[in-house]
Tab-separated table of N, CA, C and O in Angstrom:
chain	number	residue	atom	x	y	z
L	19	GLN	N	13.302	28.810	39.541
L	19	GLN	CA	14.255	27.663	39.807
L	19	GLN	C	15.538	28.206	39.375
L	19	GLN	O	15.641	28.972	38.319
L	20	VAL	N	16.615	27.711	39.855
L	20	VAL	CA	17.918	28.080	39.408
L	20	VAL	C	18.356	27.393	38.184
L	20	VAL	O	18.054	26.308	37.982
L	21	GLN	N	18.924	28.300	37.337
L	21	GLN	CA	19.740	27.751	36.084
L	21	GLN	C	21.089	27.673	36.323
L	21	GLN	O	21.857	28.524	36.940
L	22	LEU	N	21.587	26.546	35.733
L	22	LEU	CA	23.071	26.145	35.992
L	22	LEU	C	23.710	25.930	34.670
L	22	LEU	O	23.020	25.323	33.745
L	23	VAL	N	24.919	26.578	34.439
L	23	VAL	CA	25.756	26.383	33.383
L	23	VAL	C	27.079	26.079	33.675
L	23	VAL	O	27.770	26.849	34.363
L	24	GLU	N	27.624	24.735	33.329
L	24	GLU	CA	29.029	24.448	33.799
L	24	GLU	C	29.942	24.895	32.639
L	24	GLU	O	29.629	24.994	31.519
L	25	SER	N	31.249	24.864	33.055
L	25	SER	CA	32.345	25.107	32.154
L	25	SER	C	33.584	24.643	32.746
L	25	SER	O	33.622	24.287	33.898
L	26	GLY	N	34.684	24.650	31.781
L	26	GLY	CA	35.932	24.355	32.421
L	26	GLY	C	36.412	22.840	32.059
L	26	GLY	O	37.565	22.400	32.457
L	27	GLY	N	35.727	22.130	31.459
L	27	GLY	CA	36.022	20.717	31.112
L	27	GLY	C	36.981	20.654	30.021
L	27	GLY	O	37.318	21.919	29.357
L	28	GLY	N	37.631	19.565	29.696
L	28	GLY	CA	38.626	19.480	28.634
L	28	GLY	C	39.251	18.119	28.661
L	28	GLY	O	39.005	17.147	29.373
L	29	LEU	N	40.336	18.210	27.938
L	29	LEU	CA	41.343	17.016	27.918
L	29	LEU	C	42.502	17.201	28.792
L	29	LEU	O	43.301	18.331	28.550
L	30	VAL	N	42.897	16.294	29.646
L	30	VAL	CA	44.093	16.481	30.504
L	30	VAL	C	44.685	15.147	30.632
L	30	VAL	O	44.178	14.000	30.464
L	31	GLN	N	46.089	15.194	30.888
L	31	GLN	CA	46.804	13.898	31.017
L	31	GLN	C	46.464	13.387	32.520
L	31	GLN	O	46.400	14.125	33.452
L	32	ALA	N	46.777	12.072	32.624
L	32	ALA	CA	46.736	11.652	33.998
L	32	ALA	C	47.632	12.254	34.832
L	32	ALA	O	48.813	12.385	34.566
L	33	GLY	N	47.338	12.559	36.133
L	33	GLY	CA	48.127	13.337	37.127
L	33	GLY	C	47.888	14.884	37.029
L	33	GLY	O	48.398	15.599	37.928
L	34	GLY	N	47.022	15.312	35.965
L	34	GLY	CA	47.049	16.678	35.860
L	34	GLY	C	45.860	17.176	36.632
L	34	GLY	O	45.132	16.352	37.267
L	35	SER	N	45.414	18.616	36.473
L	35	SER	CA	44.396	19.110	37.258
L	35	SER	C	43.436	19.946	36.165
L	35	SER	O	43.848	20.302	35.102
L	36	LEU	N	42.244	20.032	36.770
L	36	LEU	CA	41.226	20.833	36.112
L	36	LEU	C	40.466	21.504	37.116
L	36	LEU	O	40.165	20.930	38.149
L	37	ARG	N	39.832	22.787	36.702
L	37	ARG	CA	38.834	23.396	37.692
L	37	ARG	C	37.615	23.595	36.924
L	37	ARG	O	37.632	24.294	35.839
L	38	LEU	N	36.541	22.902	37.355
L	38	LEU	CA	35.250	23.119	36.630
L	38	LEU	C	34.503	24.202	37.486
L	38	LEU	O	34.748	24.524	38.643
L	39	SER	N	33.801	25.063	36.742
L	39	SER	CA	32.890	26.124	37.274
L	39	SER	C	31.442	25.838	36.888
L	39	SER	O	31.113	25.280	35.897
L	40	CYS	N	30.625	26.461	37.665
L	40	CYS	CA	29.121	26.414	37.564
L	40	CYS	C	28.545	27.748	37.878
L	40	CYS	O	28.624	28.115	39.022
L	41	ALA	N	28.083	28.362	36.872
L	41	ALA	CA	27.215	29.629	37.187
L	41	ALA	C	25.800	29.412	37.348
L	41	ALA	O	25.118	28.826	36.540
L	42	ALA	N	25.291	29.935	38.332
L	42	ALA	CA	23.927	30.015	38.580
L	42	ALA	C	23.184	31.382	38.292
L	42	ALA	O	23.894	32.355	38.407
L	43	SER	N	22.077	31.294	37.914
L	43	SER	CA	21.298	32.439	37.575
L	43	SER	C	19.779	32.173	37.805
L	43	SER	O	19.436	30.951	38.085
L	44	GLY	N	18.904	33.255	37.738
L	44	GLY	CA	17.680	33.147	38.151
L	44	GLY	C	17.281	33.465	39.534
L	44	GLY	O	18.189	33.809	40.300
L	45	PRO	N	16.056	33.398	39.874
L	45	PRO	CA	15.689	34.006	41.107
L	45	PRO	C	16.166	33.010	42.349
L	45	PRO	O	15.904	31.804	42.071
L	46	ILE	N	16.687	33.553	43.272
L	46	ILE	CA	17.102	32.869	44.431
L	46	ILE	C	16.044	33.150	45.654
L	46	ILE	O	16.138	34.195	46.093
L	47	VAL	N	15.239	32.254	45.863
L	47	VAL	CA	14.268	32.558	46.784
L	47	VAL	C	14.600	31.817	48.119
L	47	VAL	O	13.904	32.283	49.260
L	48	SER	N	15.457	31.044	48.145
L	48	SER	CA	15.815	30.410	49.457
L	48	SER	C	17.196	29.790	49.376
L	48	SER	O	17.670	29.505	48.334
L	49	PRO	N	18.047	29.597	50.400
L	49	PRO	CA	19.301	28.908	50.206
L	49	PRO	C	19.212	27.549	49.728
L	49	PRO	O	18.212	26.753	50.008
L	50	TYR	N	20.341	27.289	49.061
L	50	TYR	CA	20.248	25.931	48.354
L	50	TYR	C	21.628	25.304	48.460
L	50	TYR	O	22.660	26.045	48.503
L	51	ASN	N	21.652	24.217	48.546
L	51	ASN	CA	22.886	23.454	48.506
L	51	ASN	C	23.399	22.944	47.088
L	51	ASN	O	22.469	22.885	46.155
L	52	THR	N	24.510	22.879	46.649
L	52	THR	CA	24.989	22.545	45.520
L	52	THR	C	26.065	21.243	45.413
L	52	THR	O	26.775	21.113	46.456
L	53	GLY	N	26.062	20.577	44.341
L	53	GLY	CA	26.704	19.371	44.241
L	53	GLY	C	27.166	19.184	42.760
L	53	GLY	O	26.822	19.825	41.843
L	54	TRP	N	28.167	18.376	42.699
L	54	TRP	CA	28.601	17.724	41.498
L	54	TRP	C	28.374	16.260	41.218
L	54	TRP	O	28.514	15.453	42.210
L	55	PHE	N	27.916	15.940	40.017
L	55	PHE	CA	27.679	14.540	39.708
L	55	PHE	C	28.498	14.235	38.405
L	55	PHE	O	28.866	15.234	37.783
L	56	ARG	N	28.594	13.111	38.079
L	56	ARG	CA	29.282	12.789	36.821
L	56	ARG	C	28.785	11.362	36.298
L	56	ARG	O	28.289	10.623	36.968
L	57	GLN	N	28.873	11.310	35.008
L	57	GLN	CA	28.410	10.038	34.165
L	57	GLN	C	29.572	9.742	33.088
L	57	GLN	O	29.700	10.447	32.247
L	58	ALA	N	29.989	8.625	33.414
L	58	ALA	CA	30.849	7.835	32.464
L	58	ALA	C	30.088	7.162	31.381
L	58	ALA	O	29.001	6.743	31.567
L	59	PRO	N	30.703	7.129	30.212
L	59	PRO	CA	30.104	6.233	29.160
L	59	PRO	C	29.499	5.018	29.540
L	59	PRO	O	30.443	4.113	30.227
L	60	GLY	N	28.337	4.584	29.299
L	60	GLY	CA	27.842	3.286	29.693
L	60	GLY	C	27.510	3.055	31.249
L	60	GLY	O	27.074	2.017	31.509
L	61	LYS	N	27.720	4.062	31.970
L	61	LYS	CA	27.411	3.855	33.452
L	61	LYS	C	26.380	4.959	33.749
L	61	LYS	O	26.098	5.875	33.168
L	62	GLU	N	25.891	4.565	35.127
L	62	GLU	CA	24.934	5.388	35.712
L	62	GLU	C	25.627	6.829	36.199
L	62	GLU	O	26.673	6.810	36.435
L	63	ARG	N	24.741	7.925	36.348
L	63	ARG	CA	25.274	9.092	36.934
L	63	ARG	C	25.545	8.854	38.308
L	63	ARG	O	24.611	8.117	39.104
L	64	GLU	N	26.741	9.416	38.743
L	64	GLU	CA	27.123	9.079	40.248
L	64	GLU	C	27.453	10.362	40.924
L	64	GLU	O	27.853	11.261	40.261
L	65	PHE	N	27.373	10.403	42.206
L	65	PHE	CA	27.633	11.578	43.025
L	65	PHE	C	29.156	11.692	43.098
L	65	PHE	O	29.789	10.713	43.240
L	66	VAL	N	29.629	13.113	43.000
L	66	VAL	CA	30.890	13.351	43.432
L	66	VAL	C	31.119	14.203	44.755
L	66	VAL	O	31.906	13.720	45.496
L	67	ALA	N	30.370	15.092	44.878
L	67	ALA	CA	30.655	16.034	46.029
L	67	ALA	C	29.495	16.986	46.222
L	67	ALA	O	28.733	17.242	45.122
L	68	VAL	N	29.205	17.517	47.518
L	68	VAL	CA	28.199	18.448	47.591
L	68	VAL	C	28.804	19.522	48.705
L	68	VAL	O	29.607	19.113	49.513
L	69	VAL	N	28.211	20.775	48.586
L	69	VAL	CA	28.613	21.789	49.488
L	69	VAL	C	27.303	22.272	50.016
L	69	VAL	O	26.482	22.768	49.158
L	70	ASN	N	27.221	22.845	51.182
L	70	ASN	CA	26.035	23.481	51.671
L	70	ASN	C	26.041	24.859	51.365
L	70	ASN	O	26.877	25.355	50.720
L	71	TRP	N	24.962	25.711	51.772
L	71	TRP	CA	24.787	27.044	51.300
L	71	TRP	C	25.824	27.946	51.798
L	71	TRP	O	26.256	28.715	51.024
L	72	THR	N	26.337	27.878	52.913
L	72	THR	CA	27.384	28.677	53.533
L	72	THR	C	28.817	28.176	53.126
L	72	THR	O	29.656	29.066	53.168
L	73	GLY	N	28.954	27.028	52.655
L	73	GLY	CA	30.216	26.506	52.114
L	73	GLY	C	30.932	25.926	53.346
L	73	GLY	O	32.188	25.391	53.125
L	74	GLY	N	30.380	25.838	54.380
L	74	GLY	CA	31.092	25.419	55.539
L	74	GLY	C	30.957	23.747	55.864
L	74	GLY	O	31.733	23.252	56.664
L	75	ARG	N	30.129	23.094	54.918
L	75	ARG	CA	30.026	21.763	55.115
L	75	ARG	C	29.997	21.077	53.801
L	75	ARG	O	29.510	21.500	52.820
L	76	THR	N	30.937	19.991	53.702
L	76	THR	CA	31.211	19.286	52.372
L	76	THR	C	31.117	17.859	52.652
L	76	THR	O	31.292	17.380	53.667
L	77	TYR	N	30.790	17.105	51.596
L	77	TYR	CA	30.754	15.786	51.616
L	77	TYR	C	31.260	15.203	50.194
L	77	TYR	O	30.892	15.845	49.090
L	78	TYR	N	32.255	14.033	50.090
L	78	TYR	CA	32.909	13.659	49.009
L	78	TYR	C	32.479	12.140	48.722
L	78	TYR	O	32.590	11.402	49.712
L	79	ALA	N	32.393	11.693	47.567
L	79	ALA	CA	32.471	10.234	47.341
L	79	ALA	C	33.921	9.769	47.613
L	79	ALA	O	35.025	10.536	47.416
L	80	ASP	N	33.969	8.577	48.053
L	80	ASP	CA	35.209	8.051	48.364
L	80	ASP	C	36.295	8.012	47.244
L	80	ASP	O	37.505	8.109	47.455
L	81	SER	N	35.721	7.858	46.010
L	81	SER	CA	36.633	7.833	44.932
L	81	SER	C	37.383	9.086	44.486
L	81	SER	O	38.265	9.040	43.925
L	82	VAL	N	36.963	10.232	45.074
L	82	VAL	CA	37.593	11.580	44.886
L	82	VAL	C	38.044	12.242	46.076
L	82	VAL	O	38.857	13.140	45.891
L	83	LYS	N	37.872	11.621	47.135
L	83	LYS	CA	38.261	12.268	48.463
L	83	LYS	C	39.696	12.382	48.516
L	83	LYS	O	40.578	11.402	48.113
L	84	GLY	N	40.199	13.671	48.906
L	84	GLY	CA	41.659	13.973	48.792
L	84	GLY	C	42.245	14.444	47.674
L	84	GLY	O	43.192	14.960	47.598
L	85	ARG	N	41.285	14.233	46.689
L	85	ARG	CA	41.923	14.752	45.162
L	85	ARG	C	40.979	15.872	44.597
L	85	ARG	O	41.552	16.876	43.974
L	86	PHE	N	39.726	16.006	44.957
L	86	PHE	CA	38.847	16.940	44.610
L	86	PHE	C	38.393	17.790	45.709
L	86	PHE	O	38.399	17.425	46.846
L	87	THR	N	38.134	19.030	45.433
L	87	THR	CA	37.672	19.992	46.301
L	87	THR	C	36.598	20.844	45.800
L	87	THR	O	36.716	21.515	44.713
L	88	ILE	N	35.381	20.876	46.463
L	88	ILE	CA	34.281	21.661	45.953
L	88	ILE	C	34.082	22.905	46.805
L	88	ILE	O	34.563	22.935	47.996
L	89	SER	N	33.827	23.963	46.178
L	89	SER	CA	33.639	25.215	46.869
L	89	SER	C	32.652	26.027	46.153
L	89	SER	O	32.127	25.721	45.059
L	90	ARG	N	32.144	27.170	46.798
L	90	ARG	CA	31.158	28.101	46.213
L	90	ARG	C	31.463	29.505	46.529
L	90	ARG	O	32.080	29.843	47.662
L	91	ASP	N	31.124	30.394	45.732
L	91	ASP	CA	31.115	31.846	46.073
L	91	ASP	C	29.735	32.459	45.877
L	91	ASP	O	29.327	32.677	44.675
L	92	ASN	N	28.965	32.639	46.795
L	92	ASN	CA	27.657	33.070	46.767
L	92	ASN	C	27.505	34.441	46.185
L	92	ASN	O	26.490	34.661	45.551
L	93	ALA	N	28.576	35.353	46.490
L	93	ALA	CA	28.408	36.742	45.878
L	93	ALA	C	28.390	36.702	44.435
L	93	ALA	O	27.827	37.444	43.704
L	94	LYS	N	29.153	35.743	43.908
L	94	LYS	CA	29.317	35.540	42.372
L	94	LYS	C	28.369	34.539	41.793
L	94	LYS	O	28.250	34.339	40.517
L	95	LYS	N	27.602	33.782	42.743
L	95	LYS	CA	26.762	32.784	42.389
L	95	LYS	C	27.348	31.706	41.493
L	95	LYS	O	27.096	31.207	40.468
L	96	MET	N	28.581	31.264	42.079
L	96	MET	CA	29.394	30.262	41.334
L	96	MET	C	29.716	29.084	42.290
L	96	MET	O	29.786	29.326	43.291
L	97	LEU	N	29.833	28.007	41.630
L	97	LEU	CA	30.248	26.752	42.230
L	97	LEU	C	31.469	26.315	41.512
L	97	LEU	O	31.640	26.322	40.292
L	98	TYR	N	32.351	25.635	42.284
L	98	TYR	CA	33.612	25.121	41.617
L	98	TYR	C	33.883	23.659	42.037
L	98	TYR	O	33.460	23.146	43.224
L	99	LEU	N	34.635	22.984	41.117
L	99	LEU	CA	35.182	21.718	41.499
L	99	LEU	C	36.595	21.635	41.114
L	99	LEU	O	36.875	21.646	40.043
L	100	GLN	N	37.603	21.867	42.138
L	100	GLN	CA	38.994	21.698	41.744
L	100	GLN	C	39.405	20.184	41.751
L	100	GLN	O	39.136	19.495	42.825
L	101	MET	N	39.910	19.617	40.625
L	101	MET	CA	40.235	18.350	40.483
L	101	MET	C	41.658	18.135	40.217
L	101	MET	O	42.232	18.718	39.296
L	102	ASN	N	42.374	17.467	41.119
L	102	ASN	CA	43.747	17.174	41.139
L	102	ASN	C	44.100	15.737	41.030
L	102	ASN	O	43.272	14.902	41.220
L	103	SER	N	45.288	15.427	40.687
L	103	SER	CA	45.740	13.959	40.564
L	103	SER	C	44.651	13.319	39.573
L	103	SER	O	44.341	12.202	40.234
L	104	LEU	N	44.165	13.738	38.651
L	104	LEU	CA	43.207	13.119	37.774
L	104	LEU	C	43.645	11.762	37.155
L	104	LEU	O	44.823	11.431	36.951
L	105	LYS	N	42.653	10.825	37.083
L	105	LYS	CA	42.891	9.620	36.704
L	105	LYS	C	42.103	9.251	35.472
L	105	LYS	O	40.948	9.871	35.352
L	106	PRO	N	42.291	8.269	34.590
L	106	PRO	CA	41.685	8.007	33.523
L	106	PRO	C	40.097	7.671	33.916
L	106	PRO	O	39.283	7.937	33.166
L	107	GLU	N	39.973	6.988	34.955
L	107	GLU	CA	38.681	6.613	35.478
L	107	GLU	C	37.650	7.794	35.933
L	107	GLU	O	36.592	7.717	36.266
L	108	ASP	N	38.450	9.063	35.978
L	108	ASP	CA	37.680	10.170	36.302
L	108	ASP	C	36.858	10.739	34.894
L	108	ASP	O	36.193	11.764	35.101
L	109	THR	N	37.222	10.176	33.894
L	109	THR	CA	36.612	10.655	32.541
L	109	THR	C	35.107	10.431	32.547
L	109	THR	O	34.655	9.317	32.935
L	110	ALA	N	34.561	11.482	32.340
L	110	ALA	CA	32.900	11.577	32.453
L	110	ALA	C	32.421	12.946	32.115
L	110	ALA	O	33.188	13.784	31.946
L	111	VAL	N	31.099	13.049	31.820
L	111	VAL	CA	30.508	14.263	31.833
L	111	VAL	C	30.077	14.712	33.212
L	111	VAL	O	29.607	13.907	33.980
L	112	TYR	N	30.473	15.864	33.497
L	112	TYR	CA	30.354	16.466	34.950
L	112	TYR	C	29.168	17.372	34.800
L	112	TYR	O	29.133	18.331	34.189
L	113	TYR	N	28.438	17.132	35.910
L	113	TYR	CA	27.039	18.051	36.097
L	113	TYR	C	26.989	18.754	37.423
L	113	TYR	O	27.410	18.082	38.447
L	114	CYS	N	26.639	20.012	37.345
L	114	CYS	CA	26.350	20.696	38.694
L	114	CYS	C	24.878	20.645	38.940
L	114	CYS	O	24.173	20.547	38.100
L	115	ALA	N	24.669	20.651	40.175
L	115	ALA	CA	23.193	20.524	40.627
L	115	ALA	C	22.778	21.365	41.909
L	115	ALA	O	23.907	21.615	42.647
L	116	ALA	N	21.602	21.906	42.111
L	116	ALA	CA	21.318	22.559	43.176
L	116	ALA	C	19.972	22.025	43.772
L	116	ALA	O	19.056	21.590	43.021
L	117	GLY	N	19.921	22.142	45.196
L	117	GLY	CA	18.631	21.688	45.727
L	117	GLY	C	18.514	22.098	47.199
L	117	GLY	O	19.569	22.681	47.713
L	118	GLN	N	17.603	21.605	47.754
L	118	GLN	CA	17.175	21.951	49.085
L	118	GLN	C	17.818	21.045	50.122
L	118	GLN	O	18.141	21.355	51.432
L	119	ARG	N	18.234	19.774	49.701
L	119	ARG	CA	18.731	18.844	50.688
L	119	ARG	C	20.283	18.816	50.463
L	119	ARG	O	20.747	18.886	49.442
L	120	PHE	N	20.875	18.569	51.644
L	120	PHE	CA	22.477	18.210	51.511
L	120	PHE	C	22.452	16.807	51.498
L	120	PHE	O	22.518	16.012	52.574
L	121	GLY	N	22.526	16.308	50.199
L	121	GLY	CA	22.529	14.787	49.939
L	121	GLY	C	23.402	14.424	48.999
L	121	GLY	O	24.061	15.169	48.416
L	122	ARG	N	23.414	13.063	48.480
L	122	ARG	CA	24.256	12.553	47.725
L	122	ARG	C	23.440	11.753	46.668
L	122	ARG	O	23.972	11.052	45.780
L	123	TYR	N	22.084	11.940	46.565
L	123	TYR	CA	21.222	11.417	45.660
L	123	TYR	C	20.744	12.265	44.685
L	123	TYR	O	20.453	13.438	44.923
L	124	GLU	N	20.430	11.795	43.454
L	124	GLU	CA	19.972	12.787	42.411
L	124	GLU	C	18.690	13.542	42.887
L	124	GLU	O	18.390	14.617	42.349
L	125	ALA	N	17.877	12.604	43.533
L	125	ALA	CA	16.483	13.217	44.052
L	125	ALA	C	16.630	14.345	44.985
L	125	ALA	O	15.731	15.094	45.271
L	126	ASP	N	17.885	14.517	45.483
L	126	ASP	CA	18.063	15.631	46.599
L	126	ASP	C	18.202	16.950	45.770
L	126	ASP	O	18.210	18.064	46.462
L	127	PHE	N	18.403	16.942	44.506
L	127	PHE	CA	18.683	18.214	43.652
L	127	PHE	C	17.579	18.452	42.502
L	127	PHE	O	17.311	17.455	41.835
L	128	ALA	N	17.064	19.609	42.646
L	128	ALA	CA	15.984	19.898	41.652
L	128	ALA	C	16.448	20.587	40.326
L	128	ALA	O	15.739	20.375	39.287
L	129	SER	N	17.604	21.292	40.429
L	129	SER	CA	17.992	21.861	39.175
L	129	SER	C	19.305	21.264	38.645
L	129	SER	O	20.273	21.000	39.547
L	130	TRP	N	19.563	21.241	37.402
L	130	TRP	CA	20.785	20.639	36.832
L	130	TRP	C	21.349	21.333	35.516
L	130	TRP	O	20.610	21.940	34.957
L	131	GLY	N	22.508	21.413	35.586
L	131	GLY	CA	23.246	21.940	34.349
L	131	GLY	C	23.300	20.951	33.185
L	131	GLY	O	22.730	19.712	33.403
L	132	GLN	N	23.740	21.477	32.040
L	132	GLN	CA	23.798	20.468	30.935
L	132	GLN	C	25.022	19.617	30.819
L	132	GLN	O	25.018	18.572	29.987
L	133	GLY	N	26.111	19.836	31.718
L	133	GLY	CA	27.230	18.900	31.755
L	133	GLY	C	28.338	19.592	30.977
L	133	GLY	O	28.192	20.214	30.004
L	134	THR	N	29.579	19.228	31.403
L	134	THR	CA	30.715	19.473	30.723
L	134	THR	C	31.675	18.368	30.657
L	134	THR	O	31.743	17.459	31.684
L	135	GLN	N	32.408	17.981	29.581
L	135	GLN	CA	33.175	16.774	29.298
L	135	GLN	C	34.429	16.891	29.922
L	135	GLN	O	35.107	17.890	29.653
L	136	VAL	N	34.876	15.932	30.670
L	136	VAL	CA	36.257	15.910	31.202
L	136	VAL	C	36.797	14.485	30.802
L	136	VAL	O	36.318	13.424	30.746
L	137	THR	N	37.929	14.559	30.018
L	137	THR	CA	38.601	13.440	29.606
L	137	THR	C	40.027	13.446	30.010
L	137	THR	O	40.906	14.238	29.837
L	138	VAL	N	40.268	12.256	30.678
L	138	VAL	CA	41.628	11.974	31.151
L	138	VAL	C	42.466	10.968	30.497
L	138	VAL	O	42.043	9.974	30.423
L	139	SER	N	43.487	11.448	29.870
L	139	SER	CA	44.341	10.451	29.116
L	139	SER	C	45.306	9.675	29.848
L	139	SER	O	45.977	10.347	30.767
L	140	SER	N	45.461	8.360	29.549
L	140	SER	CA	46.513	7.758	30.259
L	140	SER	C	47.950	7.957	29.596
L	140	SER	O	48.157	8.484	28.543
């Protein structure tokens, strides 16, 4: 199973940008899709974005569309989330995930990272 470790979180002012990274390790026995989810305090974890194995297909939550960009570098086993025009409501712990389905539900992903905190101040 793929192991995932996120990095790049931090504190940023509203309107600013952050780039999250997720490093994958372990045996890769088949192509996998990768995604980002987030969980704000007191709320359920929610889907943010997903990218397929080749990087050619992406899907975003409406709340981040046009502001966030998901990408991956298979040679480096890295997943990225470029976040621009950040808003206070983007404050959450962000998780990367890997799975066999190109989906937007937690059940579509079998491997999860530990999360990285993103805080957007107003």
